[in-house]
Short mmCIF file of C-alpha atoms in Angstrom, two decimals:
data_model
loop_
_atom_site.label_atom_id
_atom_site.label_comp_id
_atom_site.label_asym_id
_atom_site.label_seq_id
_atom_site.Cartn_x
_atom_site.Cartn_y
_atom_site.Cartn_z
CA MET A 289 -18.96 34.68 -1.35
CA ILE A 290 -21.75 32.23 -2.45
CA THR A 291 -23.58 33.64 -5.27
CA ALA A 292 -26.52 32.74 -7.61
CA GLU A 293 -23.94 31.06 -9.86
CA THR A 294 -22.97 28.66 -7.04
CA THR A 295 -26.40 27.54 -5.92
CA VAL A 296 -25.73 24.12 -7.36
CA PHE A 297 -24.44 23.33 -3.79
CA GLU A 298 -27.83 24.05 -2.46
CA SER A 299 -29.80 22.46 -5.21
CA LEU A 300 -27.86 19.20 -5.49
CA GLU A 301 -25.78 18.67 -2.29
CA SER A 302 -27.36 17.10 0.66
CA ASN A 303 -28.41 19.03 3.66
CA VAL A 304 -25.85 17.08 5.57
CA ARG A 305 -23.06 19.52 4.39
CA GLY A 306 -21.75 21.47 7.54
CA TYR A 307 -18.52 23.62 7.10
CA CYS A 308 -19.63 25.34 3.92
CA ARG A 309 -22.45 26.86 5.91
CA ALA A 310 -19.95 28.37 8.41
CA TRP A 311 -17.58 29.51 5.60
CA PRO A 312 -19.93 30.64 2.72
CA THR A 313 -17.48 31.05 -0.20
CA VAL A 314 -15.86 28.78 -2.85
CA PHE A 315 -12.21 27.88 -2.28
CA THR A 316 -10.05 27.38 -5.29
CA THR A 317 -6.36 27.15 -4.18
CA ALA A 318 -4.33 26.49 -1.07
CA LYS A 319 -0.73 26.66 -0.18
CA GLY A 320 0.96 26.39 3.14
CA THR A 321 -1.35 27.94 5.84
CA TRP A 322 -3.49 29.83 3.37
CA LEU A 323 -6.58 29.27 1.33
CA ARG A 324 -7.92 31.46 -1.44
CA ASP A 325 -11.39 31.74 -2.76
CA GLU A 326 -12.83 32.64 -6.28
CA ASP A 327 -12.97 36.27 -5.38
CA GLY A 328 -9.17 36.33 -4.66
CA LYS A 329 -9.64 36.72 -0.90
CA ASP A 330 -7.03 34.86 1.16
CA TYR A 331 -7.88 33.02 4.48
CA LEU A 332 -5.37 32.03 7.15
CA ASP A 333 -6.05 28.40 8.06
CA PHE A 334 -6.42 27.61 11.82
CA PHE A 335 -8.52 24.57 10.90
CA ALA A 336 -6.11 22.41 8.99
CA GLY A 337 -8.58 20.08 7.53
CA ALA A 338 -9.88 19.03 11.07
CA GLY A 339 -6.25 17.89 11.75
CA ALA A 340 -5.58 16.13 8.51
CA LEU A 341 -3.20 18.89 7.27
CA ASN A 342 -0.49 19.08 10.05
CA TYR A 343 1.98 19.83 7.40
CA GLY A 344 -0.07 22.49 5.60
CA HIS A 345 -1.73 22.62 2.17
CA ASN A 346 0.26 21.30 -0.84
CA ASN A 347 3.49 21.10 1.19
CA PRO A 348 6.33 21.05 -1.65
CA VAL A 349 8.33 18.45 0.56
CA LEU A 350 5.44 16.06 0.07
CA LYS A 351 4.10 17.28 -3.30
CA GLN A 352 7.01 16.60 -5.51
CA PRO A 353 7.47 12.81 -4.42
CA LEU A 354 3.78 12.51 -5.04
CA LEU A 355 4.02 13.90 -8.55
CA ASP A 356 7.14 11.76 -9.17
CA TYR A 357 5.33 8.69 -8.12
CA ILE A 358 2.27 9.25 -10.16
CA ALA A 359 4.43 10.25 -13.20
CA SER A 360 6.16 6.89 -12.91
CA ASP A 361 2.92 4.94 -13.11
CA GLY A 362 3.33 3.79 -9.58
CA ILE A 363 0.65 1.62 -8.13
CA THR A 364 -2.36 3.65 -7.00
CA HIS A 365 -4.92 1.12 -5.72
CA GLY A 366 -3.29 -1.82 -4.07
CA LEU A 367 -5.89 -3.28 -1.50
CA ASP A 368 -3.44 -5.10 0.90
CA MET A 369 -1.16 -6.45 -1.75
CA SER A 370 2.46 -5.98 -1.25
CA THR A 371 3.98 -2.88 -2.95
CA ALA A 372 7.12 -1.00 -2.92
CA ALA A 373 5.42 2.02 -1.61
CA LYS A 374 3.96 0.00 1.31
CA ARG A 375 7.36 -1.64 2.10
CA THR A 376 9.15 1.87 2.21
CA LEU A 377 6.50 3.22 4.38
CA LEU A 378 6.65 0.37 6.92
CA GLU A 379 10.53 0.35 7.04
CA THR A 380 10.40 4.22 7.61
CA LEU A 381 7.73 3.90 10.29
CA ARG A 382 9.64 1.12 12.14
CA ASP A 383 13.05 3.05 12.02
CA THR A 384 11.74 6.55 12.45
CA VAL A 385 8.80 6.24 14.88
CA PHE A 386 8.94 2.89 16.52
CA ALA A 387 12.61 2.28 17.24
CA PRO A 388 13.50 5.55 18.79
CA ARG A 389 10.54 5.19 21.19
CA ASP A 390 11.19 1.39 21.97
CA LEU A 391 7.77 0.57 20.66
CA ASP A 392 6.97 -2.87 19.38
CA TYR A 393 3.73 -2.77 17.22
CA LYS A 394 2.21 -4.68 14.33
CA VAL A 395 0.57 -2.36 11.83
CA GLN A 396 -2.75 -2.85 10.19
CA PHE A 397 -4.00 -0.94 7.21
CA PRO A 398 -7.75 -0.61 7.58
CA GLY A 399 -10.02 1.56 5.52
CA PRO A 400 -8.63 5.02 5.21
CA THR A 401 -10.55 6.90 7.83
CA GLY A 402 -10.32 7.42 11.51
CA ALA A 403 -13.64 5.88 12.11
CA ASN A 404 -12.60 2.66 10.25
CA ALA A 405 -9.44 2.58 12.37
CA VAL A 406 -11.58 2.84 15.48
CA GLU A 407 -13.99 0.13 14.22
CA ALA A 408 -11.06 -2.30 13.70
CA ALA A 409 -9.65 -1.51 17.18
CA LEU A 410 -12.93 -2.34 18.92
CA LYS A 411 -13.37 -5.45 16.71
CA LEU A 412 -9.84 -6.62 17.56
CA ALA A 413 -10.18 -5.96 21.32
CA ARG A 414 -13.53 -8.02 21.43
CA LYS A 415 -11.91 -10.83 19.45
CA VAL A 416 -8.96 -11.03 21.57
CA THR A 417 -10.68 -10.71 24.97
CA GLY A 418 -13.84 -12.62 24.26
CA ARG A 419 -15.62 -9.67 25.87
CA GLU A 420 -18.08 -7.28 24.60
CA THR A 421 -18.30 -3.94 26.49
CA ILE A 422 -16.03 -1.01 25.60
CA LEU A 423 -15.51 1.83 28.18
CA SER A 424 -15.23 5.37 26.80
CA PHE A 425 -15.35 8.72 28.38
CA THR A 426 -17.63 11.73 28.66
CA ASN A 427 -17.28 14.20 25.81
CA ALA A 428 -15.50 11.61 23.70
CA PHE A 429 -15.67 11.71 19.94
CA HIS A 430 -14.35 8.62 17.93
CA GLY A 431 -16.25 8.82 14.59
CA MET A 432 -19.72 8.56 12.87
CA THR A 433 -20.02 4.96 12.10
CA LEU A 434 -22.11 2.76 14.60
CA GLY A 435 -19.27 1.27 16.59
CA ALA A 436 -17.40 4.61 16.80
CA LEU A 437 -20.75 6.37 17.67
CA SER A 438 -21.37 3.88 20.56
CA VAL A 439 -18.24 5.13 22.28
CA THR A 440 -18.89 8.75 21.29
CA GLY A 441 -20.49 11.01 24.01
CA ASN A 442 -22.25 13.71 22.04
CA ALA A 443 -25.97 13.20 22.06
CA ALA A 444 -26.72 14.85 18.85
CA LYS A 445 -24.20 12.83 16.93
CA ARG A 446 -25.36 9.54 18.73
CA ALA A 447 -28.86 10.35 17.85
CA GLY A 448 -28.09 10.07 14.05
CA ALA A 449 -27.31 6.34 14.51
CA GLY A 450 -31.16 5.51 14.30
CA VAL A 451 -30.68 2.22 16.37
CA PRO A 452 -29.59 1.49 20.08
CA LEU A 453 -25.79 2.06 20.55
CA VAL A 454 -24.99 -0.99 22.68
CA HIS A 455 -22.00 -2.76 24.29
CA ALA A 456 -20.37 0.47 25.47
CA ALA A 457 -20.44 2.40 28.68
CA HIS A 458 -19.22 5.91 29.57
CA MET A 459 -16.95 7.04 32.51
CA PRO A 460 -16.05 10.53 33.70
CA TYR A 461 -13.10 12.08 31.86
CA ASP A 462 -10.34 13.89 33.61
CA GLY A 463 -11.81 17.00 35.21
CA TYR A 464 -15.48 16.11 34.50
CA PHE A 465 -16.27 16.73 38.13
CA ASP A 466 -14.24 19.84 38.39
CA ASN A 467 -11.83 17.90 40.58
CA THR A 468 -14.29 17.45 43.30
CA THR A 469 -14.31 13.70 42.99
CA ALA A 470 -11.25 11.43 43.22
CA ASP A 471 -10.00 10.22 39.69
CA PHE A 472 -11.40 6.88 38.85
CA GLN A 473 -13.42 6.40 42.15
CA TRP A 474 -16.58 5.29 40.29
CA MET A 475 -14.66 3.25 37.57
CA GLU A 476 -12.54 1.29 39.93
CA ARG A 477 -15.47 0.58 42.20
CA VAL A 478 -17.80 -0.85 39.60
CA LEU A 479 -15.10 -2.85 37.98
CA ASP A 480 -14.13 -4.43 41.17
CA ASP A 481 -17.43 -4.96 42.87
CA THR A 482 -18.83 -8.29 41.67
CA SER A 483 -22.42 -7.04 42.60
CA SER A 484 -22.23 -3.92 40.54
CA GLY A 485 -23.90 -5.47 37.53
CA PHE A 486 -21.02 -4.21 35.55
CA ASP A 487 -19.43 -6.64 33.20
CA ARG A 488 -15.61 -6.53 32.67
CA PRO A 489 -14.96 -4.82 29.43
CA ALA A 490 -12.77 -5.79 26.67
CA ALA A 491 -11.05 -2.50 26.35
CA VAL A 492 -11.04 1.30 27.32
CA ILE A 493 -10.79 3.85 24.45
CA VAL A 494 -9.47 7.26 25.36
CA GLU A 495 -8.32 10.55 23.58
CA THR A 496 -5.50 12.25 25.47
CA VAL A 497 -7.00 15.57 24.25
CA GLN A 498 -10.47 15.65 23.31
CA GLY A 499 -10.75 17.87 20.30
CA GLU A 500 -14.30 17.54 19.29
CA GLY A 501 -15.42 17.36 22.87
CA GLY A 502 -14.00 20.87 23.71
CA VAL A 503 -10.26 20.77 23.90
CA ASN A 504 -10.30 18.92 27.06
CA VAL A 505 -6.85 17.88 28.13
CA ALA A 506 -6.05 14.82 30.21
CA ARG A 507 -3.17 15.25 32.67
CA ALA A 508 -0.22 12.97 32.42
CA GLU A 509 -0.77 11.50 35.81
CA TRP A 510 -4.53 10.76 34.82
CA LEU A 511 -3.36 8.81 31.83
CA ARG A 512 -0.91 6.87 33.85
CA HIS A 513 -3.53 5.92 36.44
CA LEU A 514 -5.80 4.84 33.53
CA ALA A 515 -3.07 2.67 32.13
CA THR A 516 -2.23 1.13 35.33
CA LEU A 517 -6.03 0.41 36.12
CA CYS A 518 -6.47 -1.23 32.78
CA GLU A 519 -3.34 -3.29 33.06
CA ALA A 520 -4.17 -4.65 36.64
CA ARG A 521 -7.57 -5.75 35.31
CA GLU A 522 -6.49 -7.17 32.00
CA ILE A 523 -8.53 -4.52 30.05
CA LEU A 524 -6.85 -3.45 26.83
CA LEU A 525 -6.02 0.27 26.56
CA ILE A 526 -6.84 1.90 23.10
CA VAL A 527 -5.51 5.40 22.47
CA ASP A 528 -7.44 7.23 19.70
CA ASP A 529 -4.73 9.40 18.18
CA VAL A 530 -6.65 10.13 15.02
CA GLN A 531 -6.54 13.91 15.40
CA MET A 532 -3.94 14.39 18.27
CA GLY A 533 -1.28 12.09 16.81
CA CYS A 534 1.35 12.96 14.16
CA GLY A 535 2.82 15.69 16.28
CA ARG A 536 -0.39 17.86 17.13
CA THR A 537 0.45 18.01 20.78
CA GLY A 538 4.20 18.19 20.24
CA PRO A 539 5.58 14.60 20.23
CA PHE A 540 4.55 12.19 17.46
CA PHE A 541 2.13 10.43 19.76
CA SER A 542 0.06 12.42 22.14
CA PHE A 543 0.44 9.73 24.86
CA GLU A 544 4.20 10.02 25.00
CA VAL A 545 3.80 12.82 27.63
CA ALA A 546 2.59 10.24 30.10
CA GLY A 547 5.20 7.66 29.44
CA ILE A 548 2.59 4.88 28.75
CA THR A 549 2.48 2.24 25.91
CA PRO A 550 -1.16 1.56 24.85
CA ASP A 551 -2.21 -1.83 23.62
CA ILE A 552 -3.82 -0.41 20.58
CA VAL A 553 -3.44 3.03 18.89
CA THR A 554 -5.51 4.39 16.08
CA LEU A 555 -4.11 6.81 13.51
CA SER A 556 -5.57 8.70 10.57
CA LYS A 557 -5.96 12.21 9.40
CA SER A 558 -2.32 13.59 9.21
CA ILE A 559 -0.65 10.06 8.93
CA GLY A 560 -1.03 10.47 5.16
CA GLY A 561 1.00 13.59 5.23
CA TYR A 562 -0.58 15.40 2.26
CA GLY A 563 -4.30 15.09 3.23
CA LEU A 564 -4.70 11.88 1.31
CA PRO A 565 -7.02 9.40 2.92
CA MET A 566 -5.05 6.76 5.10
CA ALA A 567 -5.45 5.12 8.40
CA LEU A 568 -3.46 2.78 10.61
CA VAL A 569 -4.13 0.53 13.62
CA LEU A 570 -1.04 -0.21 15.78
CA PHE A 571 -1.11 -3.00 18.42
CA LYS A 572 1.17 -5.15 20.49
CA PRO A 573 2.17 -8.21 18.58
CA GLY A 574 0.42 -10.67 20.85
CA LEU A 575 -2.90 -9.02 19.82
CA ASP A 576 -2.43 -9.97 16.15
CA GLN A 577 -5.13 -12.65 16.20
CA TRP A 578 -6.88 -11.50 13.05
CA SER A 579 -7.79 -14.16 10.37
CA PRO A 580 -6.69 -13.18 6.78
CA GLY A 581 -9.19 -10.70 5.40
CA GLU A 582 -11.23 -10.72 8.72
CA HIS A 583 -11.28 -6.84 8.63
CA ASN A 584 -10.69 -5.43 5.09
CA GLY A 585 -11.62 -2.43 2.83
CA THR A 586 -11.33 -1.71 -0.76
CA PHE A 587 -9.22 1.62 -0.26
CA ARG A 588 -6.90 0.19 2.52
CA GLY A 589 -4.11 0.27 -0.05
CA ASN A 590 -3.85 3.98 -0.99
CA ASN A 591 -0.29 3.81 -2.30
CA PRO A 592 0.02 7.64 -3.18
CA ALA A 593 -0.82 8.36 0.65
CA PHE A 594 1.92 5.76 1.46
CA VAL A 595 4.42 7.86 -0.50
CA THR A 596 3.50 11.06 1.11
CA ALA A 597 3.26 9.48 4.49
CA GLN A 598 6.74 8.02 4.20
CA THR A 599 8.28 11.44 3.08
CA ALA A 600 6.56 13.19 5.98
CA LEU A 601 7.91 10.76 8.57
CA GLN A 602 11.53 10.77 6.91
CA HIS A 603 11.53 14.66 6.68
CA TYR A 604 9.75 15.79 9.84
CA TRP A 605 10.41 13.03 12.42
CA SER A 606 14.01 12.04 11.84
CA ASP A 607 14.75 14.71 14.54
CA ASP A 608 13.01 16.68 17.20
CA ALA A 609 13.09 19.90 15.32
CA LEU A 610 9.31 19.98 14.47
CA GLU A 611 8.36 18.71 18.06
CA ASN A 612 10.33 21.50 19.66
CA ALA A 613 8.96 24.03 17.31
CA THR A 614 5.33 22.85 18.22
CA GLN A 615 5.99 23.31 21.76
CA ASP A 616 7.29 26.77 21.28
CA LYS A 617 4.36 27.87 19.17
CA GLY A 618 1.92 26.29 21.68
CA THR A 619 3.50 28.39 24.28
CA ARG A 620 2.92 31.49 22.27
CA ILE A 621 -0.81 30.58 21.58
CA ALA A 622 -1.26 29.84 25.46
CA GLN A 623 0.16 33.20 26.45
CA SER A 624 -1.99 35.00 23.74
CA LEU A 625 -5.21 33.27 24.66
CA GLY A 626 -4.33 33.66 28.39
CA GLU A 627 -4.12 37.45 28.07
CA VAL A 628 -7.50 37.55 26.18
CA ALA A 629 -9.23 35.44 28.80
CA ASP A 630 -7.77 37.52 31.57
CA HIS A 631 -9.16 40.64 29.91
CA PHE A 632 -12.71 39.28 29.41
CA PRO A 633 -14.84 37.69 32.00
CA GLY A 634 -16.55 34.42 31.34
CA LEU A 635 -13.58 33.05 29.09
CA SER A 636 -11.18 30.37 29.60
CA THR A 637 -8.30 28.60 27.75
CA ARG A 638 -6.80 25.07 27.58
CA GLY A 639 -4.59 23.16 25.29
CA ARG A 640 -1.32 21.34 24.49
CA GLY A 641 1.00 21.85 21.65
CA LEU A 642 -0.77 23.23 18.64
CA VAL A 643 -4.34 22.35 19.67
CA HIS A 644 -5.80 24.95 21.87
CA GLY A 645 -9.27 26.19 22.79
CA ILE A 646 -10.91 29.25 24.29
CA ALA A 647 -14.20 28.53 26.13
CA PHE A 648 -17.15 31.04 26.51
CA ASP A 649 -19.56 30.91 29.38
CA ASP A 650 -22.03 32.21 26.85
CA PRO A 651 -21.82 29.46 24.07
CA SER A 652 -23.50 31.73 21.49
CA GLN A 653 -20.49 33.99 21.63
CA ALA A 654 -18.15 31.25 20.30
CA GLY A 655 -20.04 30.95 17.07
CA LYS A 656 -20.12 34.61 16.60
CA VAL A 657 -16.44 34.86 16.99
CA CYS A 658 -15.92 32.20 14.44
CA GLN A 659 -18.06 34.19 12.01
CA VAL A 660 -16.45 37.53 12.61
CA ALA A 661 -13.07 35.74 12.24
CA PHE A 662 -14.10 34.30 8.89
CA GLU A 663 -15.21 37.68 7.56
CA ARG A 664 -11.78 39.06 8.45
CA GLY A 665 -9.91 36.16 6.76
CA LEU A 666 -9.39 33.48 9.58
CA LEU A 667 -10.92 29.92 9.45
CA VAL A 668 -11.45 28.51 13.09
CA GLU A 669 -14.33 26.25 14.25
CA THR A 670 -16.27 25.54 17.35
CA SER A 671 -16.21 22.49 19.56
CA GLY A 672 -17.58 21.24 22.80
CA SER A 673 -21.03 19.78 23.86
CA THR A 674 -22.73 23.15 23.16
CA ASP A 675 -20.14 24.55 20.76
CA GLU A 676 -18.89 26.76 23.39
CA VAL A 677 -15.27 26.50 22.50
CA VAL A 678 -13.35 28.21 19.63
CA LYS A 679 -10.79 25.56 18.65
CA LEU A 680 -7.38 26.42 17.12
CA LEU A 681 -5.76 23.66 15.03
CA PRO A 682 -3.23 25.49 12.72
CA PRO A 683 -0.76 23.37 10.60
CA LEU A 684 2.32 22.62 12.52
CA THR A 685 4.43 24.19 9.85
CA ILE A 686 2.83 27.58 10.40
CA THR A 687 5.38 30.35 10.64
CA ASP A 688 5.67 32.55 13.79
CA GLU A 689 4.57 35.51 11.73
CA GLU A 690 1.52 33.75 10.37
CA LEU A 691 0.70 32.54 14.01
CA ASP A 692 0.87 36.01 15.35
CA HIS A 693 -1.23 37.41 12.40
CA GLY A 694 -3.83 34.71 13.10
CA LEU A 695 -3.89 35.39 16.89
CA GLN A 696 -4.33 39.12 16.14
CA LEU A 697 -7.42 38.29 13.92
CA LEU A 698 -8.82 36.06 16.51
CA THR A 699 -8.38 38.65 19.36
CA SER A 700 -9.95 41.38 17.18
CA ALA A 701 -12.86 39.01 16.56
CA ILE A 702 -13.30 38.24 20.37
CA ASP A 703 -13.14 41.79 21.16
CA THR A 704 -15.78 42.74 18.58
CA VAL A 705 -18.16 39.91 19.91
CA CYS A 706 -17.57 40.56 23.60
CA THR A 707 -17.62 44.40 23.64
CA GLY A 708 -19.74 45.19 20.56
CA TRP A 709 -16.96 47.14 18.87
CA GLY A 710 -13.31 46.46 18.23
CA ARG A 711 -11.08 48.40 20.74
CA LEU A 712 -8.75 45.79 22.03
CA HIS A 713 -5.40 45.83 20.33
CA HIS A 714 -3.11 42.68 20.62
CA ARG A 715 0.31 42.23 19.24
CA GLY A 716 1.89 38.82 18.84
CA PRO A 717 4.07 37.55 21.71
CA ALA A 718 7.13 37.92 19.41
CA GLU A 719 6.56 41.70 19.42
CA GLY A 720 6.14 41.77 23.17
CA GLY A 721 2.54 42.95 22.84
CA GLU A 722 0.05 43.04 25.47
CA LEU A 723 -3.60 43.62 25.75
CA GLN A 724 -4.52 47.32 26.06
#
């Protein structure tokens, strides 16, 4: 735990720090699905770097090629120069990801963050269409820079901008009205009514699963309806796959379940494989109307990340083994959380693949569950507009035994918070356990 010897974090680091407040210890090492702190205590990671560590910590499959590359004096900082590492990555992306899915995308390397990928996507959509407005959805989260904040729903995050967030409008996400209002009724009406005062937008940006927004899952039919709506009105469709891409929901792209092909896709977080900063913007070739250097960034050529990204694609996405395993583990989580929700009133669950959430009618309980879970050796965070959801985001490479252990810890923490004392026993699905 944090001691007097570690108060340099408090004395020198900005108040903006966040995760260290929820997890007050000093971490030193990590491997696979585990982190260890200075006191030698191990923590099971159901956070995975906010989705940047889909393949776990210090994955040996990725670490050795990275070490070999560094030892050979390979290019580290390359801006947008052509390098051997970038060439190999592009070839692997084409052959392993695009070709099997019949996707024809150009690839842009923006700055290495998800927010920068979103900024580039918004700029490109406006440049191509000549229009200004971007539509996004309630509870959306797309990043903390000004353009990304303009299409983000959370009021507290938007307030940090300090200036008006303009040229964006927000529409109801799937399920926002609890299925009492027909999907897209308002959106279609204002887009087609010439007296609505609503300008035709350049693009719509959407997350297929809203992670920060509370693990809100869009149905496949809703996504297909959205894609059809956009195509019919010549509005570009941007899918933000920064957190939900790279296999988080099962398939490599989260939108595959709907059978749609977005005009633009943003990737970051786990696209680098090892947790190294990297981002991509993918778009249909006809949209490639950039002038040279029109969107750039000093660190858009992080070649060590190219090496680990290429290795991850080659190793994990040359077949469907990881995708199938992710779906199976997601079923285990859904079963476990469903049993917990059935046991306690005021709880509900949702999720897809290896992103799941358990929502509390009393939002204060979610934070307490995360605190108790941390004390018992499990890292989980809250999400949602009032932090009412405990979000599970374990590495895709987690073993069944680790997954069951984490679910037991989480169930115990929920029991402690919801009953005041731990009397609920849960064995993992693999053991045929049940709530008692």
